[in-house]
mmCIF file of C-alpha atoms and ligand atoms in Angstrom:
data_model
loop_
_atom_site.group_PDB
_atom_site.id
_atom_site.type_symbol
_atom_site.label_atom_id
_atom_site.label_comp_id
_atom_site.label_asym_id
_atom_site.label_seq_id
_atom_site.Cartn_x
_atom_site.Cartn_y
_atom_site.Cartn_z
ATOM 1 C CA MET D 1 37.990 93.396 -9.567
ATOM 2 C CA GLY D 2 37.283 90.917 -12.362
ATOM 3 C CA ARG D 3 34.532 92.825 -14.065
ATOM 4 C CA VAL D 4 34.439 92.275 -17.879
ATOM 5 C CA VAL D 5 32.557 94.685 -20.238
ATOM 6 C CA CYS D 6 32.203 94.273 -23.969
ATOM 7 C CA GLU D 7 30.711 97.306 -25.828
ATOM 8 C CA HIS D 8 29.540 96.925 -29.409
ATOM 9 C CA VAL D 9 32.346 94.429 -30.064
ATOM 10 C CA GLU D 10 32.509 93.252 -33.685
ATOM 11 C CA LYS D 11 34.746 90.786 -35.514
ATOM 12 C CA ARG D 12 35.032 90.433 -39.242
ATOM 13 C CA PHE D 13 37.054 87.841 -41.010
ATOM 14 C CA GLY D 14 37.071 89.431 -44.531
ATOM 15 C CA ASP D 15 33.438 89.645 -45.438
ATOM 16 C CA VAL D 16 32.344 87.245 -42.746
ATOM 17 C CA VAL D 17 30.883 88.986 -39.733
ATOM 18 C CA ALA D 18 31.751 86.361 -37.064
ATOM 19 C CA VAL D 19 30.522 88.427 -34.083
ATOM 20 C CA ASN D 20 28.057 91.383 -34.454
ATOM 21 C CA ASP D 21 27.495 94.129 -31.923
ATOM 22 C CA PHE D 22 28.401 91.946 -28.955
ATOM 23 C CA ASN D 23 27.311 93.807 -25.670
ATOM 24 C CA LEU D 24 27.860 92.094 -22.337
ATOM 25 C CA GLU D 25 28.617 93.256 -18.742
ATOM 26 C CA ILE D 26 29.918 90.547 -16.429
ATOM 27 C CA LYS D 27 30.054 91.135 -12.750
ATOM 28 C CA ASP D 28 33.006 90.350 -10.499
ATOM 29 C CA ASN D 29 32.893 86.622 -9.465
ATOM 30 C CA GLU D 30 30.066 85.828 -12.001
ATOM 31 C CA PHE D 31 30.053 82.598 -13.933
ATOM 32 C CA VAL D 32 28.772 83.377 -17.350
ATOM 33 C CA VAL D 33 28.307 80.691 -20.079
ATOM 34 C CA ILE D 34 28.311 81.598 -23.813
ATOM 35 C CA VAL D 35 26.348 78.854 -25.632
ATOM 36 C CA GLY D 36 25.071 78.390 -29.156
ATOM 37 C CA PRO D 37 25.408 76.029 -32.180
ATOM 38 C CA SER D 38 28.594 75.483 -34.098
ATOM 39 C CA GLY D 39 29.794 78.623 -35.929
ATOM 40 C CA CYS D 40 27.667 81.142 -33.822
ATOM 41 C CA GLY D 41 30.710 83.078 -32.760
ATOM 42 C CA LYS D 42 31.131 82.013 -29.162
ATOM 43 C CA SER D 43 34.826 80.954 -29.430
ATOM 44 C CA THR D 44 35.655 84.182 -31.299
ATOM 45 C CA SER D 45 34.014 86.261 -28.600
ATOM 46 C CA LEU D 46 35.948 84.444 -25.925
ATOM 47 C CA ARG D 47 39.236 84.774 -27.899
ATOM 48 C CA MET D 48 38.705 88.590 -28.337
ATOM 49 C CA ILE D 49 38.296 88.885 -24.626
ATOM 50 C CA ALA D 50 41.444 86.852 -24.186
ATOM 51 C CA GLY D 51 43.315 88.956 -26.815
ATOM 52 C CA LEU D 52 44.022 85.985 -28.907
ATOM 53 C CA GLU D 53 41.945 87.584 -31.588
ATOM 54 C CA GLN D 54 41.976 91.317 -32.413
ATOM 55 C CA HIS D 55 38.488 92.649 -32.493
ATOM 56 C CA THR D 56 37.561 94.791 -35.457
ATOM 57 C CA SER D 57 35.579 97.415 -33.550
ATOM 58 C CA GLY D 58 34.127 98.181 -30.088
ATOM 59 C CA ASN D 59 35.684 98.297 -26.645
ATOM 60 C CA ILE D 60 36.665 95.444 -24.208
ATOM 61 C CA TYR D 61 37.371 96.311 -20.586
ATOM 62 C CA ILE D 62 38.736 93.857 -17.980
ATOM 63 C CA ALA D 63 38.796 94.924 -14.301
ATOM 64 C CA ASP D 64 37.832 98.432 -15.459
ATOM 65 C CA GLN D 65 40.790 98.749 -17.737
ATOM 66 C CA LEU D 66 40.413 99.244 -21.474
ATOM 67 C CA VAL D 67 42.283 96.317 -23.019
ATOM 68 C CA ASN D 68 41.670 96.918 -26.828
ATOM 69 C CA GLU D 69 45.369 97.286 -27.495
ATOM 70 C CA LEU D 70 46.812 94.949 -24.753
ATOM 71 C CA PRO D 71 48.418 91.670 -25.699
ATOM 72 C CA PRO D 72 47.015 88.519 -23.981
ATOM 73 C CA ARG D 73 49.727 88.284 -21.306
ATOM 74 C CA ASP D 74 48.934 91.748 -19.988
ATOM 75 C CA ARG D 75 45.147 91.110 -19.608
ATOM 76 C CA ASN D 76 45.356 89.219 -16.367
ATOM 77 C CA VAL D 77 43.200 86.402 -17.785
ATOM 78 C CA ALA D 78 43.911 82.766 -17.750
ATOM 79 C CA MET D 79 42.529 80.458 -20.600
ATOM 80 C CA VAL D 80 41.624 76.797 -20.379
ATOM 81 C CA PHE D 81 41.135 74.976 -23.626
ATOM 82 C CA GLN D 82 39.539 71.855 -24.840
ATOM 83 C CA ASN D 83 42.796 70.194 -25.822
ATOM 84 C CA TYR D 84 44.492 70.973 -22.424
ATOM 85 C CA ALA D 85 47.564 72.506 -24.134
ATOM 86 C CA LEU D 86 49.878 70.987 -21.664
ATOM 87 C CA TYR D 87 53.686 70.824 -22.267
ATOM 88 C CA PRO D 88 54.252 67.123 -22.951
ATOM 89 C CA HIS D 89 57.759 67.076 -21.899
ATOM 90 C CA MET D 90 57.230 68.604 -18.437
ATOM 91 C CA ASN D 91 55.681 66.838 -15.433
ATOM 92 C CA VAL D 92 52.509 68.073 -13.854
ATOM 93 C CA TYR D 93 54.261 70.229 -11.226
ATOM 94 C CA ASP D 94 56.383 72.101 -13.866
ATOM 95 C CA ASN D 95 53.376 72.529 -16.183
ATOM 96 C CA MET D 96 51.558 74.314 -13.279
ATOM 97 C CA ALA D 97 54.703 76.247 -12.244
ATOM 98 C CA PHE D 98 55.739 77.315 -15.732
ATOM 99 C CA ALA D 99 53.876 80.603 -15.884
ATOM 100 C CA LEU D 100 54.975 81.662 -12.501
ATOM 101 C CA LYS D 101 58.639 80.870 -13.225
ATOM 102 C CA LEU D 102 58.364 83.187 -16.294
ATOM 103 C CA ARG D 103 57.094 85.914 -13.976
ATOM 104 C CA ASN D 104 60.088 85.387 -11.608
ATOM 105 C CA VAL D 105 58.020 84.318 -8.682
ATOM 106 C CA SER D 106 60.053 83.015 -5.871
ATOM 107 C CA ARG D 107 60.505 79.097 -5.601
ATOM 108 C CA ASP D 108 58.903 79.016 -2.162
ATOM 109 C CA GLU D 109 55.857 80.803 -3.419
ATOM 110 C CA ILE D 110 55.554 78.691 -6.551
ATOM 111 C CA ASP D 111 55.783 75.626 -4.493
ATOM 112 C CA ARG D 112 53.000 76.803 -2.136
ATOM 113 C CA LYS D 113 50.720 77.881 -4.981
ATOM 114 C CA VAL D 114 51.258 74.689 -7.037
ATOM 115 C CA LYS D 115 50.632 72.392 -4.018
ATOM 116 C CA GLU D 116 47.565 74.522 -2.959
ATOM 117 C CA ALA D 117 45.997 74.276 -6.526
ATOM 118 C CA ALA D 118 46.953 70.484 -6.717
ATOM 119 C CA GLU D 119 45.125 70.006 -3.411
ATOM 120 C CA ILE D 120 41.945 71.903 -4.534
ATOM 121 C CA LEU D 121 41.881 69.709 -7.661
ATOM 122 C CA SER D 122 42.888 66.413 -6.067
ATOM 123 C CA ILE D 123 46.001 65.940 -8.245
ATOM 124 C CA THR D 124 48.658 65.943 -5.479
ATOM 125 C CA GLN D 125 49.647 62.413 -6.205
ATOM 126 C CA TYR D 126 50.180 63.021 -9.862
ATOM 127 C CA LEU D 127 52.509 66.024 -9.615
ATOM 128 C CA HIS D 128 55.537 64.038 -10.983
ATOM 129 C CA ARG D 129 53.807 62.405 -13.843
ATOM 130 C CA LYS D 130 53.912 63.558 -17.416
ATOM 131 C CA PRO D 131 50.741 64.472 -19.133
ATOM 132 C CA LYS D 132 50.750 61.357 -21.240
ATOM 133 C CA GLU D 133 50.573 59.256 -18.010
ATOM 134 C CA LEU D 134 47.229 60.836 -17.067
ATOM 135 C CA SER D 135 43.641 60.217 -17.982
ATOM 136 C CA GLY D 136 41.655 62.911 -19.956
ATOM 137 C CA GLY D 137 40.026 64.154 -16.715
ATOM 138 C CA GLN D 138 43.329 64.340 -14.908
ATOM 139 C CA ARG D 139 44.824 66.332 -17.725
ATOM 140 C CA GLN D 140 42.012 68.738 -17.667
ATOM 141 C CA ARG D 141 42.446 69.212 -13.976
ATOM 142 C CA VAL D 142 46.125 70.081 -14.592
ATOM 143 C CA ALA D 143 44.951 72.610 -17.233
ATOM 144 C CA LEU D 144 42.613 74.033 -14.570
ATOM 145 C CA GLY D 145 45.454 74.063 -12.063
ATOM 146 C CA ARG D 146 47.784 75.909 -14.324
ATOM 147 C CA ALA D 147 45.071 78.614 -14.678
ATOM 148 C CA ILE D 148 44.387 78.806 -10.912
ATOM 149 C CA VAL D 149 48.133 79.295 -9.799
ATOM 150 C CA ARG D 150 48.218 82.435 -12.013
ATOM 151 C CA GLU D 151 45.436 84.039 -9.893
ATOM 152 C CA PRO D 152 43.912 85.838 -12.752
ATOM 153 C CA GLU D 153 41.125 88.275 -12.645
ATOM 154 C CA VAL D 154 39.251 86.231 -15.174
ATOM 155 C CA PHE D 155 39.080 82.522 -16.180
ATOM 156 C CA LEU D 156 38.193 82.038 -19.784
ATOM 157 C CA MET D 157 37.229 78.362 -20.742
ATOM 158 C CA ASP D 158 36.622 77.224 -24.216
ATOM 159 C CA GLU D 159 34.901 73.860 -24.262
ATOM 160 C CA PRO D 160 37.084 72.552 -21.569
ATOM 161 C CA LEU D 161 35.118 69.339 -21.228
ATOM 162 C CA SER D 162 34.335 68.348 -24.710
ATOM 163 C CA ASN D 163 37.275 65.862 -24.964
ATOM 164 C CA LEU D 164 35.915 63.841 -21.938
ATOM 165 C CA ASP D 165 33.488 60.903 -22.050
ATOM 166 C CA ALA D 166 29.886 61.635 -20.894
ATOM 167 C CA LYS D 167 30.289 60.523 -17.430
ATOM 168 C CA LEU D 168 33.518 62.314 -16.742
ATOM 169 C CA ARG D 169 32.044 65.488 -18.277
ATOM 170 C CA VAL D 170 29.201 65.457 -15.719
ATOM 171 C CA GLN D 171 31.648 64.951 -12.848
ATOM 172 C CA MET D 172 34.034 67.654 -14.085
ATOM 173 C CA ARG D 173 31.122 69.955 -14.584
ATOM 174 C CA THR D 174 30.304 69.660 -10.891
ATOM 175 C CA GLU D 175 33.977 70.119 -9.976
ATOM 176 C CA ILE D 176 34.326 73.274 -12.013
ATOM 177 C CA ALA D 177 31.171 74.670 -10.311
ATOM 178 C CA LYS D 178 32.474 73.812 -6.848
ATOM 179 C CA LEU D 179 35.899 75.345 -7.766
ATOM 180 C CA HIS D 180 34.120 78.437 -8.735
ATOM 181 C CA ASN D 181 32.181 78.567 -5.444
ATOM 182 C CA ARG D 182 35.350 78.039 -3.590
ATOM 183 C CA ILE D 183 37.684 80.574 -5.355
ATOM 184 C CA GLY D 184 35.054 82.885 -6.799
ATOM 185 C CA VAL D 185 36.931 84.084 -9.871
ATOM 186 C CA THR D 186 34.908 85.611 -12.797
ATOM 187 C CA THR D 187 34.521 82.972 -15.280
ATOM 188 C CA ILE D 188 33.419 83.131 -18.847
ATOM 189 C CA TYR D 189 32.769 79.465 -20.301
ATOM 190 C CA VAL D 190 32.032 78.606 -23.806
ATOM 191 C CA THR D 191 30.123 75.458 -24.731
ATOM 192 C CA HIS D 192 27.636 74.234 -27.377
ATOM 193 C CA ASP D 193 26.020 72.030 -24.753
ATOM 194 C CA GLN D 194 22.915 73.663 -23.192
ATOM 195 C CA VAL D 195 22.888 71.269 -20.316
ATOM 196 C CA GLU D 196 26.363 72.389 -19.287
ATOM 197 C CA ALA D 197 25.261 76.009 -19.687
ATOM 198 C CA MET D 198 22.004 75.434 -17.627
ATOM 199 C CA THR D 199 23.754 73.565 -14.749
ATOM 200 C CA MET D 200 26.907 75.807 -14.370
ATOM 201 C CA ALA D 201 26.024 79.416 -15.235
ATOM 202 C CA ASP D 202 24.822 82.272 -13.108
ATOM 203 C CA ARG D 203 23.846 83.880 -16.470
ATOM 204 C CA ILE D 204 23.696 82.377 -20.053
ATOM 205 C CA VAL D 205 24.464 84.253 -23.156
ATOM 206 C CA VAL D 206 22.751 82.562 -26.056
ATOM 207 C CA MET D 207 24.270 83.294 -29.564
ATOM 208 C CA LYS D 208 23.246 82.535 -33.177
ATOM 209 C CA ASP D 209 24.851 83.625 -36.301
ATOM 210 C CA GLY D 210 27.195 86.001 -34.482
ATOM 211 C CA LEU D 211 24.336 87.776 -32.623
ATOM 212 C CA ILE D 212 23.491 87.559 -28.927
ATOM 213 C CA GLN D 213 19.845 86.304 -28.827
ATOM 214 C CA GLN D 214 19.312 86.612 -25.079
ATOM 215 C CA ILE D 215 21.146 87.118 -21.796
ATOM 216 C CA ALA D 216 19.505 85.727 -18.680
ATOM 217 C CA ASP D 217 19.796 83.389 -15.792
ATOM 218 C CA PRO D 218 19.016 79.823 -16.644
ATOM 219 C CA GLN D 219 15.382 79.588 -15.243
ATOM 220 C CA THR D 220 14.407 82.907 -16.987
ATOM 221 C CA LEU D 221 15.781 81.472 -20.240
ATOM 222 C CA TYR D 222 13.777 78.365 -19.755
ATOM 223 C CA ASP D 223 10.589 80.059 -18.643
ATOM 224 C CA SER D 224 10.672 83.242 -20.811
ATOM 225 C CA PRO D 225 12.656 82.652 -23.964
ATOM 226 C CA ALA D 226 12.985 85.844 -26.125
ATOM 227 C CA ASN D 227 12.367 83.968 -29.394
ATOM 228 C CA ARG D 228 11.729 80.609 -30.936
ATOM 229 C CA PHE D 229 15.521 79.834 -31.409
ATOM 230 C CA VAL D 230 16.211 80.336 -27.669
ATOM 231 C CA ALA D 231 12.992 78.390 -26.842
ATOM 232 C CA GLY D 232 14.053 75.422 -28.958
ATOM 233 C CA PHE D 233 17.745 75.496 -27.963
ATOM 234 C CA ILE D 234 17.302 75.544 -24.197
ATOM 235 C CA GLY D 235 15.683 72.381 -22.711
ATOM 236 C CA THR D 236 15.852 68.671 -23.561
ATOM 237 C CA PRO D 237 13.995 67.200 -25.368
ATOM 238 C CA PRO D 238 13.491 70.542 -27.001
ATOM 239 C CA MET D 239 10.198 72.584 -27.079
ATOM 240 C CA ASN D 240 7.593 71.519 -29.593
ATOM 241 C CA PHE D 241 6.312 73.932 -32.224
ATOM 242 C CA MET D 242 2.998 73.715 -33.805
ATOM 243 C CA ASN D 243 1.702 75.957 -36.645
ATOM 244 C CA CYS D 244 -1.833 77.125 -35.977
ATOM 245 C CA GLN D 245 -4.478 79.681 -36.791
ATOM 246 C CA VAL D 246 -5.725 82.141 -34.206
ATOM 247 C CA GLN D 247 -9.521 82.187 -34.021
ATOM 248 C CA LYS D 248 -11.848 84.230 -31.920
ATOM 249 C CA HIS D 249 -14.707 82.297 -30.142
ATOM 250 C CA PRO D 250 -17.174 83.330 -27.431
ATOM 251 C CA ASP D 251 -14.971 81.698 -24.679
ATOM 252 C CA GLY D 252 -11.765 83.399 -25.899
ATOM 253 C CA PHE D 253 -9.060 82.922 -28.505
ATOM 254 C CA HIS D 254 -8.335 79.544 -29.870
ATOM 255 C CA MET D 255 -5.299 78.032 -31.601
ATOM 256 C CA VAL D 256 -6.436 75.775 -34.262
ATOM 257 C CA ASN D 257 -5.176 73.359 -37.039
ATOM 258 C CA ASP D 258 -6.622 70.212 -38.417
ATOM 259 C CA SER D 259 -5.490 68.095 -35.340
ATOM 260 C CA MET D 260 -5.909 70.564 -32.544
ATOM 261 C CA ASP D 261 -8.180 73.168 -31.079
ATOM 262 C CA VAL D 262 -6.941 74.650 -27.750
ATOM 263 C CA VAL D 263 -8.102 77.651 -25.822
ATOM 264 C CA ALA D 264 -5.406 80.344 -25.127
ATOM 265 C CA PRO D 265 -5.338 81.533 -21.492
ATOM 266 C CA GLN D 266 -7.226 84.820 -20.851
ATOM 267 C CA GLU D 267 -3.991 86.585 -20.200
ATOM 268 C CA TRP D 268 -2.857 86.067 -23.843
ATOM 269 C CA ALA D 269 -5.977 87.974 -25.222
ATOM 270 C CA ASP D 270 -4.189 91.412 -25.583
ATOM 271 C CA LYS D 271 -1.176 89.923 -27.298
ATOM 272 C CA VAL D 272 -2.947 87.440 -29.704
ATOM 273 C CA ALA D 273 -5.853 89.695 -30.736
ATOM 274 C CA ALA D 274 -3.786 91.273 -33.478
ATOM 275 C CA PHE D 275 -3.239 87.809 -35.107
ATOM 276 C CA GLU D 276 -6.978 86.932 -35.315
ATOM 277 C CA GLY D 277 -7.464 84.845 -38.419
ATOM 278 C CA GLN D 278 -3.729 84.656 -38.917
ATOM 279 C CA GLN D 279 -0.985 82.062 -38.456
ATOM 280 C CA MET D 280 0.951 81.743 -35.153
ATOM 281 C CA VAL D 281 3.392 79.137 -33.815
ATOM 282 C CA LEU D 282 2.456 77.522 -30.556
ATOM 283 C CA GLY D 283 5.315 76.302 -28.333
ATOM 284 C CA VAL D 284 4.785 73.631 -25.689
ATOM 285 C CA ARG D 285 7.544 71.840 -23.786
ATOM 286 C CA PRO D 286 7.398 68.032 -23.682
ATOM 287 C CA GLU D 287 6.538 67.952 -19.981
ATOM 288 C CA ASN D 288 3.659 70.386 -20.545
ATOM 289 C CA ILE D 289 1.817 67.966 -22.918
ATOM 290 C CA LEU D 290 -0.351 65.414 -20.933
ATOM 291 C CA PRO D 291 -2.320 62.365 -21.885
ATOM 292 C CA GLY D 292 -5.832 63.721 -22.488
ATOM 293 C CA ASP D 293 -9.528 62.554 -22.536
ATOM 294 C CA ALA D 294 -10.819 62.030 -26.065
ATOM 295 C CA ALA D 295 -14.280 63.516 -25.110
ATOM 296 C CA THR D 296 -12.903 66.799 -23.783
ATOM 297 C CA ASP D 297 -9.405 67.270 -25.077
ATOM 298 C CA LYS D 298 -9.168 68.505 -28.679
ATOM 299 C CA VAL D 299 -5.497 67.623 -29.590
ATOM 300 C CA ARG D 300 -5.113 64.446 -31.638
ATOM 301 C CA ALA D 301 -1.687 62.809 -32.244
ATOM 302 C CA ILE D 302 -0.247 59.690 -33.764
ATOM 303 C CA VAL D 303 2.236 57.777 -31.709
ATOM 304 C CA GLU D 304 5.461 56.981 -33.716
ATOM 305 C CA VAL D 305 8.145 55.963 -31.220
ATOM 306 C CA VAL D 306 7.835 55.090 -27.529
ATOM 307 C CA GLU D 307 11.100 55.403 -25.457
ATOM 308 C CA PRO D 308 10.752 54.218 -21.882
ATOM 309 C CA LEU D 309 13.555 55.656 -19.684
ATOM 310 C CA GLY D 310 12.464 54.122 -16.330
ATOM 311 C CA SER D 311 11.505 57.259 -14.405
ATOM 312 C CA GLU D 312 9.735 58.802 -17.279
ATOM 313 C CA THR D 313 8.770 57.885 -20.948
ATOM 314 C CA LEU D 314 9.504 59.970 -24.080
ATOM 315 C CA ILE D 315 7.034 59.490 -26.883
ATOM 316 C CA ASN D 316 7.552 60.777 -30.302
ATOM 317 C CA ILE D 317 4.258 61.724 -31.901
ATOM 318 C CA SER D 318 2.959 63.641 -34.970
ATOM 319 C CA VAL D 319 0.493 66.316 -34.614
ATOM 320 C CA ASN D 320 -1.030 67.411 -37.882
ATOM 321 C CA GLY D 321 2.000 66.078 -39.640
ATOM 322 C CA GLN D 322 4.436 67.947 -37.528
ATOM 323 C CA PRO D 323 6.768 65.955 -35.257
ATOM 324 C CA ALA D 324 6.701 66.550 -31.487
ATOM 325 C CA ILE D 325 8.021 64.685 -28.321
ATOM 326 C CA ILE D 326 6.095 64.310 -25.009
ATOM 327 C CA LYS D 327 7.497 63.394 -21.572
ATOM 328 C CA VAL D 328 4.999 61.390 -19.602
ATOM 329 C CA ALA D 329 4.778 59.144 -16.465
ATOM 330 C CA PRO D 330 5.981 55.573 -17.255
ATOM 331 C CA GLU D 331 2.445 54.168 -16.541
ATOM 332 C CA TYR D 332 1.148 55.743 -19.745
ATOM 333 C CA ARG D 333 1.883 53.264 -22.440
ATOM 334 C CA PRO D 334 0.254 53.786 -25.824
ATOM 335 C CA GLN D 335 1.261 51.591 -28.822
ATOM 336 C CA VAL D 336 3.016 52.830 -31.929
ATOM 337 C CA GLY D 337 0.444 53.803 -34.493
ATOM 338 C CA ASP D 338 -2.273 54.613 -31.825
ATOM 339 C CA ALA D 339 -4.217 57.798 -32.216
ATOM 340 C CA ILE D 340 -4.197 59.565 -28.938
ATOM 341 C CA ALA D 341 -5.865 62.443 -27.301
ATOM 342 C CA LEU D 342 -3.648 65.032 -25.554
ATOM 343 C CA ARG D 343 -4.044 68.127 -23.258
ATOM 344 C CA PHE D 344 -1.679 71.122 -23.297
ATOM 345 C CA ASP D 345 -0.848 72.973 -20.076
ATOM 346 C CA MET D 346 -1.495 76.328 -21.842
ATOM 347 C CA VAL D 347 -0.364 78.410 -18.879
ATOM 348 C CA LYS D 348 3.176 77.214 -19.519
ATOM 349 C CA ALA D 349 2.969 77.401 -23.336
ATOM 350 C CA HIS D 350 4.319 80.186 -25.634
ATOM 351 C CA ALA D 351 3.351 81.718 -28.823
ATOM 352 C CA PHE D 352 5.846 82.897 -31.427
ATOM 353 C CA HIS D 353 5.500 85.139 -34.521
ATOM 354 C CA PRO D 354 5.484 82.873 -37.597
ATOM 355 C CA GLU D 355 8.062 84.927 -39.577
ATOM 356 C CA THR D 356 10.233 86.739 -37.065
ATOM 357 C CA GLY D 357 10.090 83.973 -34.569
ATOM 358 C CA LEU D 358 9.883 86.622 -31.667
ATOM 359 C CA THR D 359 7.979 85.647 -28.577
ATOM 360 C CA ILE D 360 4.457 87.009 -28.528
ATOM 361 C CA VAL D 361 3.551 85.405 -25.235
HETATM 362 P P1 ATP S 1 32.312 75.958 -32.783
HETATM 363 O O1 ATP S 1 31.425 75.479 -31.624
HETATM 364 O O2 ATP S 1 32.143 75.151 -34.008
HETATM 365 O O3 ATP S 1 33.705 76.083 -32.321
HETATM 366 P P2 ATP S 1 31.806 78.833 -32.541
HETATM 367 O O4 ATP S 1 30.537 79.254 -32.206
HETATM 368 O O5 ATP S 1 32.871 78.890 -31.566
HETATM 369 O O6 ATP S 1 31.790 77.391 -33.232
HETATM 370 P P3 ATP S 1 33.593 80.621 -34.037
HETATM 371 O O7 ATP S 1 34.733 79.637 -34.045
HETATM 372 O O8 ATP S 1 33.603 81.724 -33.137
HETATM 373 O O9 ATP S 1 32.195 79.772 -33.803
HETATM 374 O O10 ATP S 1 33.306 81.153 -35.487
HETATM 375 C C1 ATP S 1 32.348 82.081 -35.800
HETATM 376 C C2 ATP S 1 32.349 82.312 -37.427
HETATM 377 O O11 ATP S 1 33.523 82.805 -37.819
HETATM 378 C C3 ATP S 1 32.187 80.926 -38.202
HETATM 379 O O12 ATP S 1 31.371 81.236 -39.272
HETATM 380 C C4 ATP S 1 33.644 80.602 -38.574
HETATM 381 O O13 ATP S 1 33.635 80.001 -39.867
HETATM 382 C C5 ATP S 1 34.220 82.054 -38.730
HETATM 383 N N1 ATP S 1 35.673 82.035 -38.449
HETATM 384 C C6 ATP S 1 36.253 81.656 -37.373
HETATM 385 N N2 ATP S 1 37.598 81.921 -37.359
HETATM 386 C C7 ATP S 1 37.937 82.368 -38.644
HETATM 387 C C8 ATP S 1 39.091 82.759 -39.307
HETATM 388 N N3 ATP S 1 40.329 82.649 -38.732
HETATM 389 N N4 ATP S 1 38.879 82.997 -40.620
HETATM 390 C C9 ATP S 1 37.796 83.183 -41.200
HETATM 391 N N5 ATP S 1 36.577 82.850 -40.633
HETATM 392 C C10 ATP S 1 36.614 82.419 -39.438
#
């Protein structure tokens, strides 16, 4: 069974700790995406599981076997890379058959497996072409096909779609998800693209500076981020952050700065009480900021850029000198330079510690 377990895995390159105390348990058939900004250690984590990079300490198990000392070919994983890594002199059929030939699989079985994979990936008509005679998307399908025919316990994919144009990327994203539903092999997929992570993953691992920040299913990450980094990384446009002071008033705790005065929900009271008189960071997603009524809503903003997208409009604003973005219905059309009143849907807002960035609510 394609279970993958990483226990306290660490990777150092000299003085650089590329991956620090990486702990992850992946269930059989699960699709896990590792996401994070450039240099956060996601490729290194994947390459350690593949055996392409020797980890410095910790344990890695694949299919319940400790693989710390096993070379890549004995780990029963198949890796798909961004640059396809196809053999240019071989046609598609031979590219897909190559690993099986090395394993002395019979001709008939190779033929059956290659044709079956080609069928799944809709590349049957290209089996006799060389990689250079294919488009980027077709090449990436061949790379996937080469992984499929090996029937590994685990697929490891490192930014497999990043060489494709935006439209093809969206299409291949759906195809990989469908492929996973159909053949159900444990998959670990690395990307810096949070939309890819959100749309494909059963669970997402968010990394920053070599450290796992949070592991959760996409909706939980979105609704309950563990810290300000995750909150800002997951979601487009990203969550808005506003520095404010916590004040106690007769009707509850308020979050206040020179341009806003909003009332925290009752449920926040226990958690924000300790911050009375102190700074806190309020986080509100663009879709949870609504056009307000100047008489009753005490958030003021200046409109800086209006971006109509047809179905919705994004408006870049500044609140107390801090930039923010709101997502509103297209009927709402303020002009650049306008001072507008806004309302926050506080039930969906978050509060973060001003120094540690940890989620308070
Ligand atoms: P990207 O999205 O840019 O590929 P990443 O999240 O995959 O980034 P890694 O490639 O895993 O990041 O790199 C993690 C850290 O380890 C980085 O700081 C990188 O500079 C460092 N690193 C990676 N490989 C080596 C190496 N061979 N020697 C020294 N440092 C390395």
